[in-house]
Coordinates of N, CA and C in Angstrom, one line a residue:
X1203 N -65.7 -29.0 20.7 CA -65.4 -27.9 19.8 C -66.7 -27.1 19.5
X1204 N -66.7 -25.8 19.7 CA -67.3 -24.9 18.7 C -67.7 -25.1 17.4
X1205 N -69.0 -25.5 17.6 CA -69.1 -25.3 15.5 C -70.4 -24.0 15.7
X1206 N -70.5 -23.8 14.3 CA -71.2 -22.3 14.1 C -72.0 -23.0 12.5
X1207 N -73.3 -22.5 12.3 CA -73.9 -22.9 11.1 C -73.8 -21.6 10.3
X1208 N -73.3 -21.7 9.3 CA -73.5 -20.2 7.9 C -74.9 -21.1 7.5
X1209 N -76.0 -20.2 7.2 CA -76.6 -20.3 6.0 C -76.7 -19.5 4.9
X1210 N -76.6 -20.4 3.6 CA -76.5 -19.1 2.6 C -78.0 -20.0 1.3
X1211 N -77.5 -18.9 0.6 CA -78.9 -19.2 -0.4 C -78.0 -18.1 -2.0
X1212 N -78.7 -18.7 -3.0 CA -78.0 -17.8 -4.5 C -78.5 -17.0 -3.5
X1213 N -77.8 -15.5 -3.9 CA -77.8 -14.6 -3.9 C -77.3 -13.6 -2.6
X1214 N -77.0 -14.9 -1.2 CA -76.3 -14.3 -0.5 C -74.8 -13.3 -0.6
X1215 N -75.0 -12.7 0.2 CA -73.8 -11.4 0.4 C -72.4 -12.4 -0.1
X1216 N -71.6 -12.4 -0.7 CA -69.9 -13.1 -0.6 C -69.0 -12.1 0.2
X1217 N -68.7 -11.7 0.6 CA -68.0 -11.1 1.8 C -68.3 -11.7 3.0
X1218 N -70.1 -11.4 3.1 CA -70.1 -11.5 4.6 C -70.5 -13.3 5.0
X1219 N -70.3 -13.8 3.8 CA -70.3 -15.3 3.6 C -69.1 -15.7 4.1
X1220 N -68.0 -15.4 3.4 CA -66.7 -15.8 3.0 C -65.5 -15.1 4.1
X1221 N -65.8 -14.1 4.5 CA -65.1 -13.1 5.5 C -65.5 -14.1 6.9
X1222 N -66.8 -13.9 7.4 CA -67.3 -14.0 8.6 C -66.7 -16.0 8.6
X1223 N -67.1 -16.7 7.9 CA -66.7 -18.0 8.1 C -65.3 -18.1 7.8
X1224 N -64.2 -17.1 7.0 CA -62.9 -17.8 7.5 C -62.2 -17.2 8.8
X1225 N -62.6 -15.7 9.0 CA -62.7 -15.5 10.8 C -62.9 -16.4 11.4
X1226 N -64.1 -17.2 11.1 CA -64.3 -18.1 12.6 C -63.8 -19.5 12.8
X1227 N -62.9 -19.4 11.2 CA -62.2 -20.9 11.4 C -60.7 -20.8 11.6
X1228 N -60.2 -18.8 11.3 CA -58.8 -18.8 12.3 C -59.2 -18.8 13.8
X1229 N -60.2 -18.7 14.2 CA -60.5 -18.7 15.7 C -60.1 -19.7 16.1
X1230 N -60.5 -21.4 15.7 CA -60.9 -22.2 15.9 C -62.4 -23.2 16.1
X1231 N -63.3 -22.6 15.4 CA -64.6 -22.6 15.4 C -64.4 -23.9 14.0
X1232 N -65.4 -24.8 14.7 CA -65.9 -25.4 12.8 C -67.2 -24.9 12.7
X1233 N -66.5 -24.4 10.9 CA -67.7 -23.7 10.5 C -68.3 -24.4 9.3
X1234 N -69.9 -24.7 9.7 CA -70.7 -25.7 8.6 C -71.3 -24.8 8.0
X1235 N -71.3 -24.9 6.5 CA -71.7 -24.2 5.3 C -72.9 -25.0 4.9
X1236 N -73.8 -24.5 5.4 CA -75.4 -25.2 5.1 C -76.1 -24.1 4.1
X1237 N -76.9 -25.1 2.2 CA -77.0 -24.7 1.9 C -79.0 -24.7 1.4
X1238 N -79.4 -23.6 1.2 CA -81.0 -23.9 1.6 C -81.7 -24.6 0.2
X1239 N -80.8 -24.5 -1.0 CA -81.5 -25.7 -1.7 C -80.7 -26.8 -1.9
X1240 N -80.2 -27.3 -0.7 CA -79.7 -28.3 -0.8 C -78.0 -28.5 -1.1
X1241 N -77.4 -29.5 -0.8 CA -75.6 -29.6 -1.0 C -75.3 -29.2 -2.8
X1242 N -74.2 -28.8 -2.9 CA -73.7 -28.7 -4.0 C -72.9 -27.6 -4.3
X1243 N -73.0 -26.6 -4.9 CA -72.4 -25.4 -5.4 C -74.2 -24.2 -5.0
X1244 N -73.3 -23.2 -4.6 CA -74.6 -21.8 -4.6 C -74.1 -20.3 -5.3
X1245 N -74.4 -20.2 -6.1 CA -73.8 -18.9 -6.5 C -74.2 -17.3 -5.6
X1246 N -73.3 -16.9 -4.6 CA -73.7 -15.7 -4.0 C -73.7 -14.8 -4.7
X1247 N -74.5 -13.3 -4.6 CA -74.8 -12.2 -5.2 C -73.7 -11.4 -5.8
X1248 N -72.4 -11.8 -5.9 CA -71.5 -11.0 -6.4 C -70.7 -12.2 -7.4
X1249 N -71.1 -13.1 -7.4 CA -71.0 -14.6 -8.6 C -70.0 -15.4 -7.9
X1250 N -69.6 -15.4 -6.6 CA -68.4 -16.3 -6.1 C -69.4 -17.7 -5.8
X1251 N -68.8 -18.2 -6.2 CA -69.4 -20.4 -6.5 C -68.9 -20.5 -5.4
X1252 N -69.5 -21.3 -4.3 CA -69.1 -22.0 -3.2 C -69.6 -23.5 -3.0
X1253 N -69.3 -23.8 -2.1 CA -69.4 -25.2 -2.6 C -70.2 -25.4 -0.8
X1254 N -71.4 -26.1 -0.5 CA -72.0 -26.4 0.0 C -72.3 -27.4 1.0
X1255 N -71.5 -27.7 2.4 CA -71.4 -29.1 2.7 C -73.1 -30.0 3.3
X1256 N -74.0 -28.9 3.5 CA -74.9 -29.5 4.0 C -76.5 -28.9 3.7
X1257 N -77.5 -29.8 3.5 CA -78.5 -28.9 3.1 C -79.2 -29.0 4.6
X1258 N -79.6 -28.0 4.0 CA -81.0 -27.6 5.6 C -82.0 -28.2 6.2
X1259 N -82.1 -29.2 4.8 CA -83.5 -29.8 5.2 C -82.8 -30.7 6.1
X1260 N -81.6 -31.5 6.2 CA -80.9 -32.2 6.8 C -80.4 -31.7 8.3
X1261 N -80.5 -30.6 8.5 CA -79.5 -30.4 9.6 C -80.7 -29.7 10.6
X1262 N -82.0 -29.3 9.9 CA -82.7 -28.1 10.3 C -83.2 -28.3 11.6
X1263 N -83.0 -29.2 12.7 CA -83.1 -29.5 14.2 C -81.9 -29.9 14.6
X1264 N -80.7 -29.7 14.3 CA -79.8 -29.8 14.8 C -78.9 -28.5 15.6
X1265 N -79.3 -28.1 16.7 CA -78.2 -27.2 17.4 C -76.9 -26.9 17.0
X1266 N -76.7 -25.9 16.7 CA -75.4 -25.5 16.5 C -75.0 -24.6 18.1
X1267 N -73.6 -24.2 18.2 CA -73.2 -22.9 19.3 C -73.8 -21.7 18.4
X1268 N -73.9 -21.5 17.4 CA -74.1 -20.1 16.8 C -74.7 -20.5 15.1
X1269 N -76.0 -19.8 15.1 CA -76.7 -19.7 13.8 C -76.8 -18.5 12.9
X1270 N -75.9 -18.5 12.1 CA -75.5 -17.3 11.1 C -75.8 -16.5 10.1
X1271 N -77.2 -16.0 9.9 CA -77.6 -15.1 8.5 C -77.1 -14.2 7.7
X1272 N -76.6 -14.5 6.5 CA -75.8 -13.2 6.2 C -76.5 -12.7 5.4
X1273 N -76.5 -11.0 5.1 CA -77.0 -10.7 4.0 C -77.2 -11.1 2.4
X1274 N -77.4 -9.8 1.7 CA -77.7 -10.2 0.3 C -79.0 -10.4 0.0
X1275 N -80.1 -9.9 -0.8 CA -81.0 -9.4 -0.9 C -81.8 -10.5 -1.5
X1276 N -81.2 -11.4 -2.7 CA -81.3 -12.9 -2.9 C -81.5 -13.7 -2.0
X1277 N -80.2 -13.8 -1.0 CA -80.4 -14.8 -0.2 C -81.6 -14.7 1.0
X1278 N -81.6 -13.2 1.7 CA -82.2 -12.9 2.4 C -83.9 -13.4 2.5
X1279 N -84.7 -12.6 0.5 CA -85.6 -12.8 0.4 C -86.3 -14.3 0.8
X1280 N -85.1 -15.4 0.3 CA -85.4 -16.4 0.0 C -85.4 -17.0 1.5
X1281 N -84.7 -16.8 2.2 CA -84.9 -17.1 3.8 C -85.7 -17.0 4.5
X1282 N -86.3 -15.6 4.3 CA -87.6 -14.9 5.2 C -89.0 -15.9 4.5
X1283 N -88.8 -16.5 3.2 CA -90.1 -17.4 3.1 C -89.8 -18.5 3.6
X1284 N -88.9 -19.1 3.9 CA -88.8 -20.7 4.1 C -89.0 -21.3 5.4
X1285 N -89.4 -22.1 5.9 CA -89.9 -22.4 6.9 C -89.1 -23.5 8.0
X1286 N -88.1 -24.3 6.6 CA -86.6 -24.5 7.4 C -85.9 -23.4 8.5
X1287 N -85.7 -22.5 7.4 CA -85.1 -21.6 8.2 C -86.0 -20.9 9.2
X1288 N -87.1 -20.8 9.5 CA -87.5 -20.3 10.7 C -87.9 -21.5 12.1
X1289 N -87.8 -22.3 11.6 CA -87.5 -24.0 12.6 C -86.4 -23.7 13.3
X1290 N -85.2 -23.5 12.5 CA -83.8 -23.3 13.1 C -83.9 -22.5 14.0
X1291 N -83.8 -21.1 13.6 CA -84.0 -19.7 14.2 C -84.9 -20.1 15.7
X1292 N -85.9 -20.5 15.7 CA -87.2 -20.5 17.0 C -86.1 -21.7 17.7
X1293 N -85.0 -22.9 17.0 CA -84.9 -23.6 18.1 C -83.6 -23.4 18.8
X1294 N -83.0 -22.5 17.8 CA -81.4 -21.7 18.3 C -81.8 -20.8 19.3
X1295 N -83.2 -19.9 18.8 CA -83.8 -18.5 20.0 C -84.1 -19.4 21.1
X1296 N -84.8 -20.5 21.4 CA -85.2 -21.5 22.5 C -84.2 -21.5 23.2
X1297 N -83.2 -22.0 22.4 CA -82.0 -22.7 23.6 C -81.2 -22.0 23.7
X1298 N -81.2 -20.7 23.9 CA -80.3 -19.3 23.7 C -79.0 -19.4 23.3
X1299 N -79.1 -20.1 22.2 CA -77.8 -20.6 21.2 C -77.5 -18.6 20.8
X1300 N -76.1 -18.4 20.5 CA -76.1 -17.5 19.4 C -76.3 -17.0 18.0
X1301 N -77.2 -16.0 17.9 CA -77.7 -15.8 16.7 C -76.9 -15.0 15.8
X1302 N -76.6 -14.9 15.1 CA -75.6 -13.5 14.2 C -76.3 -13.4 12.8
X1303 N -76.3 -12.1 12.4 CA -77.4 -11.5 11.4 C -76.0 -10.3 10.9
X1304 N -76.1 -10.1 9.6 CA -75.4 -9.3 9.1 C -76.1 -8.7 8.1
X1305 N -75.9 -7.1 7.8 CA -76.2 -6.6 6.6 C -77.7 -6.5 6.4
X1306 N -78.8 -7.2 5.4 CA -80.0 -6.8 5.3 C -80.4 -8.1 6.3
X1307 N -79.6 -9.2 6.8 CA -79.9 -10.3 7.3 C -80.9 -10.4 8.7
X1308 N -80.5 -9.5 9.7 CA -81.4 -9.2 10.2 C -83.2 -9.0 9.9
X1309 N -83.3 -8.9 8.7 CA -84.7 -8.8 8.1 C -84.7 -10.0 7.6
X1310 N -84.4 -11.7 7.7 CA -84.6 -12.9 7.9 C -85.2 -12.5 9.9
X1311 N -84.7 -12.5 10.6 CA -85.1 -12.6 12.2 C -86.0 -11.9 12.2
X1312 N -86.8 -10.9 11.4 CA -87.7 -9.7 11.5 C -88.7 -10.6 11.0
X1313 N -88.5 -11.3 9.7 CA -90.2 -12.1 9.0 C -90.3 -13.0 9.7
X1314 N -89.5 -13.6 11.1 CA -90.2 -14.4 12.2 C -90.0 -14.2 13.4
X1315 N -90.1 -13.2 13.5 CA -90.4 -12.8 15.0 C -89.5 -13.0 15.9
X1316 N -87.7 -13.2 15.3 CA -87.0 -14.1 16.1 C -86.1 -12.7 16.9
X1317 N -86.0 -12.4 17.9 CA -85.1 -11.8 19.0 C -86.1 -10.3 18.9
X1318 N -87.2 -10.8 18.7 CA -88.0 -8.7 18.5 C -87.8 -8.3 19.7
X1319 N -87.7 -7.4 19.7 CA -87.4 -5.8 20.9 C -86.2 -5.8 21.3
X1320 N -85.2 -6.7 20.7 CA -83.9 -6.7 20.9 C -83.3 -5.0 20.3
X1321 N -81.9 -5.0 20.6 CA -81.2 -4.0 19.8 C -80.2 -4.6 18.9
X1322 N -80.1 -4.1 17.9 CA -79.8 -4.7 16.6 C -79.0 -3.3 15.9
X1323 N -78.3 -4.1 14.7 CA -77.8 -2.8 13.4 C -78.1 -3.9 12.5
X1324 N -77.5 -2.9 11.4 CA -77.7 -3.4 10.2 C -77.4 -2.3 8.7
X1325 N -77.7 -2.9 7.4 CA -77.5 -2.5 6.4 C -77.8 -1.1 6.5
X1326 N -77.8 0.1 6.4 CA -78.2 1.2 6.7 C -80.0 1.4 5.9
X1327 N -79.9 0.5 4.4 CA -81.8 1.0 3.7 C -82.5 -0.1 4.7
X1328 N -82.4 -1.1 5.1 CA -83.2 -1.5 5.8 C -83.4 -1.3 7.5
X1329 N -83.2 -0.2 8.0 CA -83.3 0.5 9.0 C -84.8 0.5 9.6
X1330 N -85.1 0.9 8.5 CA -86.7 1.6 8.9 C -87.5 0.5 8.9
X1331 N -87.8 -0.7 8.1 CA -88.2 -2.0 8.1 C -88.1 -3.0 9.0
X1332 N -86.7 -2.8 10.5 CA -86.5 -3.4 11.4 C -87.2 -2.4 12.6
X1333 N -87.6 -1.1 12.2 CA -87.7 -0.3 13.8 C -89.0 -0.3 13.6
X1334 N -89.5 -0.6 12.6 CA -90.6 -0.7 12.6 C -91.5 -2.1 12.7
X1335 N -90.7 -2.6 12.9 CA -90.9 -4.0 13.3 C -90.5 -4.2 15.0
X1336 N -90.4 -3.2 15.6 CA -90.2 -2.8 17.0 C -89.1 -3.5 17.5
X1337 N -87.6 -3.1 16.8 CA -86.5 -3.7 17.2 C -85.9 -2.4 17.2
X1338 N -85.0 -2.0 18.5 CA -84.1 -1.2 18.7 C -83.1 -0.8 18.2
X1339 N -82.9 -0.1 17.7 CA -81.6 0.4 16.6 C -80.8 1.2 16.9
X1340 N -79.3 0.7 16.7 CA -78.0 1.8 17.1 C -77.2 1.3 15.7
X1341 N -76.9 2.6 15.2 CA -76.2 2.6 13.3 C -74.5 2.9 14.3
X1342 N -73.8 1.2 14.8 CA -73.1 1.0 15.5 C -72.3 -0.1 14.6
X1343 N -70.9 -0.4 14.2 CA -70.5 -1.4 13.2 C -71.1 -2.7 13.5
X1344 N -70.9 -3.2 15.0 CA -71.4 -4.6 15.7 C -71.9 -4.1 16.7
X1345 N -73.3 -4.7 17.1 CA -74.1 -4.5 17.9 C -74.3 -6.1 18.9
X1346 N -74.4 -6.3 20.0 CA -74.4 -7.0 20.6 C -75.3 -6.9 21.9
X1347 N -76.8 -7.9 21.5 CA -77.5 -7.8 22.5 C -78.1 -9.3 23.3
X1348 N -77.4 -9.5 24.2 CA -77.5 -10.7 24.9 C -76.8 -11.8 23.5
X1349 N -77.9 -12.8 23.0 CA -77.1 -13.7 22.2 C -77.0 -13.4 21.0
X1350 N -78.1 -11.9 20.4 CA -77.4 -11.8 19.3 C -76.4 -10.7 18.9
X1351 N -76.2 -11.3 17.9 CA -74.4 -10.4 17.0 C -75.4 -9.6 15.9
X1352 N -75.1 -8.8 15.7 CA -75.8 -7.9 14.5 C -74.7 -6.8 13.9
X1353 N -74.2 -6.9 13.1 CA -73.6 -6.1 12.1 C -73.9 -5.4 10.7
X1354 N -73.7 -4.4 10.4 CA -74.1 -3.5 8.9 C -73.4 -3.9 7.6
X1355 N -72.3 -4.5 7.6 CA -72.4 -4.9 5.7 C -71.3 -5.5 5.2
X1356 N -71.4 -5.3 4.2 CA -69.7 -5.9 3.8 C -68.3 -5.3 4.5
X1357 N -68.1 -4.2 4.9 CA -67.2 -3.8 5.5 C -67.3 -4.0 6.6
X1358 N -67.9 -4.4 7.2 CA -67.6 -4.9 8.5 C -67.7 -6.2 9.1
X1359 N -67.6 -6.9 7.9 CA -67.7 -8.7 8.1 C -66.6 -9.1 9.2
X1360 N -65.4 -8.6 8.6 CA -64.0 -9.1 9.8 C -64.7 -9.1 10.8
X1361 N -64.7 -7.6 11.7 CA -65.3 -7.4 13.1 C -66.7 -8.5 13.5
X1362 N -67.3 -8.4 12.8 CA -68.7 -9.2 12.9 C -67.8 -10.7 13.4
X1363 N -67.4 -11.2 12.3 CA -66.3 -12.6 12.4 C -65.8 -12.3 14.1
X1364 N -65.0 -11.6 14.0 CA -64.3 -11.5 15.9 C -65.3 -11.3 16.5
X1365 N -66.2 -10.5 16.3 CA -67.1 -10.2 17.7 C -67.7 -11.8 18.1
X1366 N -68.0 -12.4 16.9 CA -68.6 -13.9 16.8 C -67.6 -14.2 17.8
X1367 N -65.7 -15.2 17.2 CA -65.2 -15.5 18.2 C -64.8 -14.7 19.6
X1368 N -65.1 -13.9 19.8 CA -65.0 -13.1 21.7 C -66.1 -13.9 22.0
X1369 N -67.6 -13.9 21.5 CA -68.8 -14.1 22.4 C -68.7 -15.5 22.2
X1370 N -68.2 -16.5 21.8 CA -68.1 -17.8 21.7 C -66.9 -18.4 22.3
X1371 N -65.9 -17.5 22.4 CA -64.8 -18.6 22.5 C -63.7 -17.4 23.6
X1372 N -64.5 -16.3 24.2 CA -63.6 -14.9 25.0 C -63.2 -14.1 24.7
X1373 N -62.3 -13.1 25.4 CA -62.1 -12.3 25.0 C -59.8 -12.4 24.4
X1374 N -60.0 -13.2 25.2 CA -58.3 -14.1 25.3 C -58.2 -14.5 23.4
X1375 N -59.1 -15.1 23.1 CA -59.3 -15.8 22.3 C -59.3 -14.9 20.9
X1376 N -60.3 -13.8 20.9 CA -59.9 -12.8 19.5 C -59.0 -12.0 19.9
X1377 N -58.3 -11.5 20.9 CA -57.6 -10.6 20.9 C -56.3 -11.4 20.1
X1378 N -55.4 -12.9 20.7 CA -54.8 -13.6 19.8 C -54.6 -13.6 18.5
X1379 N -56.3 -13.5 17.8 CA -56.2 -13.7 16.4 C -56.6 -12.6 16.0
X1380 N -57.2 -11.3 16.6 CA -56.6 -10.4 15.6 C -55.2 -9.8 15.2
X1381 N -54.8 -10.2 16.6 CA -53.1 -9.7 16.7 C -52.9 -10.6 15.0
X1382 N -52.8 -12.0 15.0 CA -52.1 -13.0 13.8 C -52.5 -12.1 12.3
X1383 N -53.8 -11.5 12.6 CA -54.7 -11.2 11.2 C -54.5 -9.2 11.1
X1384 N -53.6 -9.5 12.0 CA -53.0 -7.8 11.9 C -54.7 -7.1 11.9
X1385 N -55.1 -7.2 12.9 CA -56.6 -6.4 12.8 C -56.4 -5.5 14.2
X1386 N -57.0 -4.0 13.9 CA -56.7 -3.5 15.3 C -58.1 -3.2 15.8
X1387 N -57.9 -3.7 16.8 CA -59.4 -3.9 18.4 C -59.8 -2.7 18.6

């Protein structure tokens, strides 16, 4: 089976938390909700409580099919310092596992150097902070370059979710489920 890692932190995005991981579990994807201080409850940036099955320090050499950053300015900050999460990232970029970045999340792969000179999108204010970090930019809903997924924000979490299952699981595979989720391609 497909599993995919979310990481979140207080203050992550809830949409692109909560959107992109139940996409990937109508796909058929298991999706692990790893949390960076540890199992329990995390409050994301818009106050939705989630409940947390795995902490980081636990999992943080473990391969996943796809490693997932989502926005939110909270969670974000708090990612770009930690050094769990840049372990993950360098051993997901190694094994050209898939990477997916949403929203300001892409600026977690920017404070480590993970996929630089790729092409990417993102939140629209942190634009200038990734090109200037010498990553390629197209203001595109999902962007897709080799393994990573990059998407701009809460409105486009769904798509972000499908583009995930097409590059993980075909193209057979989201067209199915967006037909179920009445989403049009």
């Amino acid at each position: 089976m497909v599993t995919v890692c979310i990481i979140v932190a207080n203050g992550s995005e809830d949409i692109e938390v909560v959107a992109t991981s139940d996409v990937l579990s109508r796909g058929g994807i298991d999706v692990v909700i790893v949390g960076m201080e540890g199992s329990g409850n995390v409050k994301l940036a818009h106050k939705t409580v989630i409940v947390v099955e795995k902490s980081l320090a636990d999992v943080k050499t473990t391969l996943y099919d796809a490693l997932i950053i989502p926005g939110g300015m909270g969670g974000v900050k708090a990612m770009s310092a930690n050094e769990n999460v840049k372990e993950m990232l360098y051993n997901h970029q190694k094994n050209k596992k898939v990477i997916g970045a949403i929203c300001a999340g892409p600026l977690v792969l920017s404070a480590f150097g993970v996929a630089a000179g790729s092409t990417l999108t993102s939140y629209p204010s942190v634009k200038d902070q990734l090109t200037s970090a010498d990553y390629k930019y197209k203001e595109e809903r999902v962007v897709v370059d080799r393994n990573l997924v990059t998407s701009r924000g809460p409105g486009t979490a769904v798509e972000f979710g499908l583009k995930l299952v097409e590059v993980l699981k075909g193209a057979e595979a989201v067209k199915g489920l967006a037909e179920q989720m009445l989403v049009k391609l």
